[in-house]
Short mmCIF file of C-alpha atoms and ligand atoms in Angstrom, two decimals:
data_model
loop_
_atom_site.label_atom_id
_atom_site.label_comp_id
_atom_site.label_asym_id
_atom_site.label_seq_id
_atom_site.Cartn_x
_atom_site.Cartn_y
_atom_site.Cartn_z
CA UNK K 1 144.41 174.16 75.54
CA UNK K 2 144.39 174.48 71.74
CA UNK K 3 147.42 176.79 71.91
CA UNK K 4 149.24 174.29 74.07
CA UNK K 5 148.68 171.56 71.48
CA UNK K 6 149.72 173.74 68.52
CA UNK K 7 153.10 174.42 70.14
CA UNK K 8 153.85 170.72 70.38
CA UNK K 9 152.62 169.08 67.17
CA UNK K 10 154.52 165.86 67.86
CA UNK K 11 152.74 165.61 71.22
CA UNK K 12 149.41 165.72 69.41
CA UNK K 13 150.41 162.80 67.18
CA UNK K 14 151.60 160.91 70.25
CA UNK K 15 148.30 161.53 72.07
CA UNK K 16 146.23 160.39 69.07
CA UNK K 17 148.20 157.19 68.42
CA UNK K 18 148.55 156.38 72.12
CA UNK K 19 144.87 157.12 72.69
CA UNK K 20 143.74 154.83 69.88
CA UNK K 21 146.02 152.02 71.11
CA UNK K 22 144.75 152.38 74.71
CA UNK K 23 141.18 152.35 73.36
CA UNK K 24 141.85 149.12 71.44
CA UNK K 25 143.09 147.58 74.69
CA UNK K 26 140.04 148.83 76.58
CA UNK K 27 137.88 147.24 73.87
CA UNK K 28 139.79 144.00 74.34
CA UNK K 29 139.42 144.11 78.13
CA UNK K 30 135.70 144.87 78.07
CA UNK K 31 134.78 142.39 75.31
CA UNK K 32 136.64 139.67 77.22
CA UNK K 33 134.94 140.80 80.45
CA UNK K 34 131.53 140.64 78.76
CA UNK K 35 132.25 137.11 77.52
CA UNK K 36 133.56 135.95 80.92
CA UNK K 37 130.72 137.46 82.96
CA UNK K 38 128.24 135.47 80.86
CA UNK K 39 130.37 132.32 81.11
CA UNK K 40 131.26 132.40 84.81
CA UNK K 41 128.12 133.98 86.27
CA UNK K 42 125.43 132.66 83.96
CA UNK K 43 126.90 129.56 82.29
CA UNK K 44 127.75 126.09 83.59
CA UNK K 45 130.89 127.40 85.25
CA UNK K 46 128.97 129.61 87.69
CA UNK K 47 129.18 126.80 90.25
CA UNK K 48 132.96 126.38 90.10
CA UNK K 49 135.02 127.68 93.04
CA UNK K 50 134.31 130.62 95.31
CA UNK K 51 133.03 134.04 94.24
CA UNK K 52 136.52 135.47 94.64
CA UNK K 53 138.05 132.69 92.54
CA UNK K 54 135.65 133.44 89.70
CA UNK K 55 136.16 137.20 90.06
CA UNK K 56 139.89 136.65 89.71
CA UNK K 57 139.33 134.43 86.67
CA UNK K 58 137.17 137.14 85.11
CA UNK K 59 139.46 140.10 85.75
CA UNK K 60 143.07 138.99 85.62
CA UNK K 61 143.37 135.69 83.82
CA UNK K 62 145.26 136.19 80.53
CA UNK K 63 143.35 135.75 77.28
CA UNK K 64 142.96 132.18 76.14
CA UNK K 65 141.16 130.18 73.47
CA UNK K 66 137.43 129.84 74.27
CA UNK K 67 137.44 126.30 73.04
CA UNK K 68 140.64 124.58 74.31
CA UNK K 69 141.89 127.12 76.88
CA UNK K 70 145.26 127.50 75.16
CA UNK K 71 146.91 130.78 76.30
CA UNK K 72 147.11 133.43 73.58
CA UNK K 73 150.68 134.66 73.14
CA UNK K 74 152.85 136.59 70.70
CA UNK K 75 151.50 138.91 68.03
CA UNK K 76 148.10 137.26 68.20
CA UNK K 77 147.31 139.00 71.50
CA UNK K 78 147.54 142.41 69.79
CA UNK K 79 144.07 143.99 69.70
CA UNK K 80 142.15 144.30 66.41
CA UNK K 81 144.94 142.90 64.20
CA UNK K 82 145.61 139.78 66.29
CA UNK K 83 142.60 138.24 64.59
CA UNK K 84 144.44 138.34 61.26
CA UNK K 85 147.86 137.49 62.76
CA UNK K 86 146.29 134.28 64.10
CA UNK K 87 144.90 133.47 60.61
CA UNK K 88 141.43 133.59 62.26
CA UNK K 89 141.87 130.32 64.16
CA UNK K 90 143.38 128.96 67.40
CA UNK K 91 146.95 127.76 66.81
CA UNK K 92 146.31 124.77 69.08
CA UNK K 93 142.83 123.41 68.34
CA UNK K 94 142.16 125.19 64.99
CA UNK K 95 138.71 126.30 66.10
CA UNK K 96 137.81 129.57 64.29
CA UNK K 97 138.15 132.71 66.45
CA UNK K 98 135.02 134.81 66.88
CA UNK K 99 135.55 137.99 64.79
CA UNK K 100 133.30 139.93 67.20
CA UNK K 101 136.26 140.60 69.56
CA UNK K 102 138.29 142.23 66.84
CA UNK K 103 135.27 144.23 65.67
CA UNK K 104 134.56 145.34 69.22
CA UNK K 105 138.15 146.53 69.75
CA UNK K 106 137.99 148.47 66.48
CA UNK K 107 134.71 150.10 67.56
CA UNK K 108 136.38 151.30 70.78
CA UNK K 109 139.16 152.86 68.69
CA UNK K 110 136.54 154.54 66.50
CA UNK K 111 134.64 155.81 69.56
CA UNK K 112 137.88 157.31 70.87
CA UNK K 113 138.47 159.17 67.59
CA UNK K 114 134.90 160.50 67.41
CA UNK K 115 134.62 161.47 71.10
CA UNK K 116 138.09 163.04 71.29
CA UNK K 117 137.58 164.96 68.01
CA UNK K 118 134.26 166.35 69.21
CA UNK K 119 135.23 167.09 72.81
CA UNK K 120 138.99 167.71 72.72
CA UNK K 121 139.00 166.22 76.22
CA UNK K 122 141.25 163.23 76.75
CA UNK K 123 140.22 162.19 80.27
CA UNK K 124 136.56 162.66 79.42
CA UNK K 125 136.99 160.47 76.35
CA UNK K 126 138.50 157.64 78.42
CA UNK K 127 135.72 157.95 81.01
CA UNK K 128 133.24 157.68 78.14
CA UNK K 129 134.99 154.57 76.80
CA UNK K 130 134.88 152.94 80.25
CA UNK K 131 131.17 153.76 80.37
CA UNK K 132 130.74 152.12 76.94
CA UNK K 133 132.67 149.08 78.22
CA UNK K 134 130.26 148.58 81.11
CA UNK K 135 127.31 149.17 78.79
CA UNK K 136 128.75 146.42 76.58
CA UNK K 137 128.75 144.02 79.57
CA UNK K 138 125.10 144.85 80.32
CA UNK K 139 124.10 144.57 76.66
CA UNK K 140 125.81 141.20 76.31
CA UNK K 141 124.25 139.58 79.41
CA UNK K 142 120.85 140.92 78.37
CA UNK K 143 121.28 139.76 74.78
CA UNK K 144 122.39 136.25 75.71
CA UNK K 145 120.58 135.60 78.99
CA UNK K 146 117.83 138.25 79.15
CA UNK K 147 119.36 139.44 82.37
CA UNK K 148 121.03 142.69 83.43
CA UNK K 149 123.41 142.27 86.31
CA UNK K 150 123.07 144.74 89.11
CA UNK K 151 126.78 144.58 90.01
CA UNK K 152 127.45 146.42 86.77
CA UNK K 153 125.08 149.33 87.45
CA UNK K 154 127.30 151.19 90.00
CA UNK K 155 130.11 151.21 87.42
CA UNK K 156 127.77 152.60 84.76
CA UNK K 157 126.63 155.33 87.16
CA UNK K 158 130.21 156.11 88.22
CA UNK K 159 131.68 156.38 84.73
CA UNK K 160 128.52 158.04 83.39
CA UNK K 161 128.70 160.75 86.08
CA UNK K 162 132.44 161.14 85.45
CA UNK K 163 131.83 161.51 81.69
CA UNK K 164 129.14 164.11 82.38
CA UNK K 165 131.51 166.05 84.60
CA UNK K 166 134.57 165.86 82.33
CA UNK K 167 132.73 166.47 79.04
CA UNK K 168 130.05 168.94 80.05
CA UNK K 169 131.06 170.20 83.53
CA UNK K 170 127.70 168.80 84.60
CA UNK K 171 126.75 167.45 88.01
CA UNK K 172 123.30 165.98 88.68
CA UNK K 173 120.89 168.82 89.44
CA UNK K 174 117.29 169.13 90.51
CA UNK K 175 115.91 168.71 86.97
CA UNK K 176 117.86 165.45 86.52
CA UNK K 177 116.52 164.08 89.79
CA UNK K 178 112.99 164.89 88.66
CA UNK K 179 113.73 162.96 85.45
CA UNK K 180 114.90 160.01 87.56
CA UNK K 181 111.87 160.01 89.84
CA UNK K 182 109.41 160.31 86.93
CA UNK K 183 111.14 157.56 84.93
CA UNK K 184 111.13 155.25 87.96
CA UNK K 185 107.46 155.94 88.63
CA UNK K 186 106.40 155.25 85.02
CA UNK K 187 108.62 152.17 84.55
CA UNK K 188 107.65 150.53 87.85
CA UNK K 189 104.00 151.26 87.17
CA UNK K 190 104.30 149.52 83.78
CA UNK K 191 106.19 146.66 85.44
CA UNK K 192 103.50 146.10 88.07
CA UNK K 193 100.58 146.51 85.67
CA UNK K 194 102.05 144.47 82.78
CA UNK K 195 104.79 142.25 84.24
CA UNK K 196 105.18 140.47 80.91
CA UNK K 197 105.96 143.69 79.06
CA UNK K 198 109.08 144.55 80.99
CA UNK K 199 111.72 142.99 83.20
CA UNK K 200 112.34 144.23 86.75
CA UNK K 201 115.93 145.05 85.85
CA UNK K 202 114.76 147.24 82.95
CA UNK K 203 112.71 149.26 85.43
CA UNK K 204 115.85 149.75 87.55
CA UNK K 205 118.29 150.41 84.71
CA UNK K 206 116.28 152.70 82.39
CA UNK K 207 115.66 155.44 85.01
CA UNK K 208 119.36 155.35 86.00
CA UNK K 209 120.33 155.75 82.33
CA UNK K 210 117.84 158.63 81.95
CA UNK K 211 119.40 160.30 85.02
CA UNK K 212 122.79 160.18 83.30
CA UNK K 213 121.28 161.72 80.15
CA UNK K 214 119.69 164.52 82.18
CA UNK K 215 117.09 167.01 81.07
CA UNK K 216 116.13 167.39 78.18
CA UNK K 217 118.33 164.65 76.72
CA UNK K 218 116.27 161.84 78.29
CA UNK K 219 113.85 162.46 75.39
CA UNK K 220 116.59 161.64 72.88
CA UNK K 221 117.57 158.59 74.98
CA UNK K 222 114.02 157.26 75.10
CA UNK K 223 113.36 157.81 71.39
CA UNK K 224 116.65 156.35 70.18
CA UNK K 225 116.39 153.26 72.45
CA UNK K 226 112.84 152.36 71.48
CA UNK K 227 113.32 153.51 67.88
CA UNK K 228 116.27 151.18 67.32
CA UNK K 229 114.54 148.36 69.25
CA UNK K 230 111.49 148.57 66.99
CA UNK K 231 113.51 148.78 63.77
CA UNK K 232 115.78 145.83 64.69
CA UNK K 233 112.88 143.69 65.95
CA UNK K 234 110.82 144.28 62.81
CA UNK K 235 113.81 143.60 60.51
CA UNK K 236 114.75 140.41 62.38
CA UNK K 237 111.23 139.03 62.44
CA UNK K 238 110.69 135.72 60.73
CA UNK K 239 107.89 135.57 58.21
CA UNK K 240 104.46 135.18 59.77
CA UNK K 241 105.76 135.56 63.33
CA UNK K 242 103.71 137.74 65.63
CA UNK K 243 105.72 140.64 67.05
CA UNK K 244 103.81 140.50 70.30
CA UNK K 245 105.52 137.28 71.34
CA UNK K 246 109.08 138.23 70.47
CA UNK K 247 111.05 138.92 73.67
CA UNK K 248 113.03 142.14 73.24
CA UNK K 249 116.30 142.53 75.18
CA UNK K 250 115.63 146.19 76.05
CA UNK K 251 118.89 146.38 78.06
CA UNK K 252 120.77 146.16 74.75
CA UNK K 253 118.82 149.05 73.26
CA UNK K 254 118.96 151.18 76.42
CA UNK K 255 122.76 150.72 76.38
CA UNK K 256 123.01 151.75 72.73
CA UNK K 257 120.62 154.64 73.38
CA UNK K 258 122.70 155.94 76.30
CA UNK K 259 125.98 155.84 74.33
CA UNK K 260 124.26 157.56 71.37
CA UNK K 261 122.85 160.25 73.66
CA UNK K 262 126.34 161.12 74.93
CA UNK K 263 127.62 161.32 71.34
CA UNK K 264 124.65 163.47 70.28
CA UNK K 265 125.30 165.84 73.20
CA UNK K 266 128.94 166.10 72.11
CA UNK K 267 127.87 166.93 68.54
CA UNK K 268 125.38 169.48 69.83
CA UNK K 269 128.02 171.07 72.11
CA UNK K 270 130.70 171.15 69.42
CA UNK K 271 128.93 173.84 67.39
CA UNK K 272 129.22 171.69 64.25
CA UNK K 273 125.48 171.63 63.69
CA UNK K 274 123.83 174.18 61.39
CA UNK K 275 121.85 176.92 63.10
CA UNK K 276 118.40 175.64 62.23
CA UNK K 277 118.92 172.61 64.48
CA UNK K 278 118.89 174.92 67.55
CA UNK K 279 115.17 174.82 67.10
CA UNK K 280 115.15 171.06 67.78
CA UNK K 281 118.06 170.50 70.15
ZN1 ZN U 1 141.99 126.46 70.96
#
């Protein structure tokens, strides 16, 4: 494959620029999807129209201002930079635009660059970005509503399995199934013994995420998820507040942990790490 690319240098430039632009658009689609899922399935608008009507609103309605509903047109619709083209506000109602969308689109572009550099696999990189998109939806419902929606899980499993196959030639094996069964057993046990410590959805999602990580990477997944959760929770704590009462949206951290695990596996596979790390990884 490397020889093929070196014969057509202009093709390489085309793939990189095209790939980054497609990734920006995927970031735009998934950040809008995350916003709309919360709004139409969890917000006041969840009672408007039929399920199909809301599904159509979520998936194919063009981007519009969150505040006045004015359709976004022209240069402003361009991912990442549209935020600056619009002068950071809606042209109709002048309400400031949330910079998170632009940031999110840029992160998707960055993820494309990192994943494609490390893997050299274009299709795998897009499967990984789609996985990250669905993780973003889960993280956002969990962050805002403390709820993980189950409709999203099949997509995470589908794109996760596809990423595994395209990046690492890996299909779920016996060891991965053992990981899944053990994770489910431990998480459901914790859920039934200490129902306040964990949500039911966490007990469904975490084992599925561990299955995607496989053996032995579930260890990295578990450590990075809880590690980041603890660090963020401690840093965000208000003075004098007891940590035991702070609800932690674990779905957010499991999502971050899963994406990080895939990136760590890419780094480990790329041969970029010094030899001494073989001892650990
Ligand atoms: Zn507006």
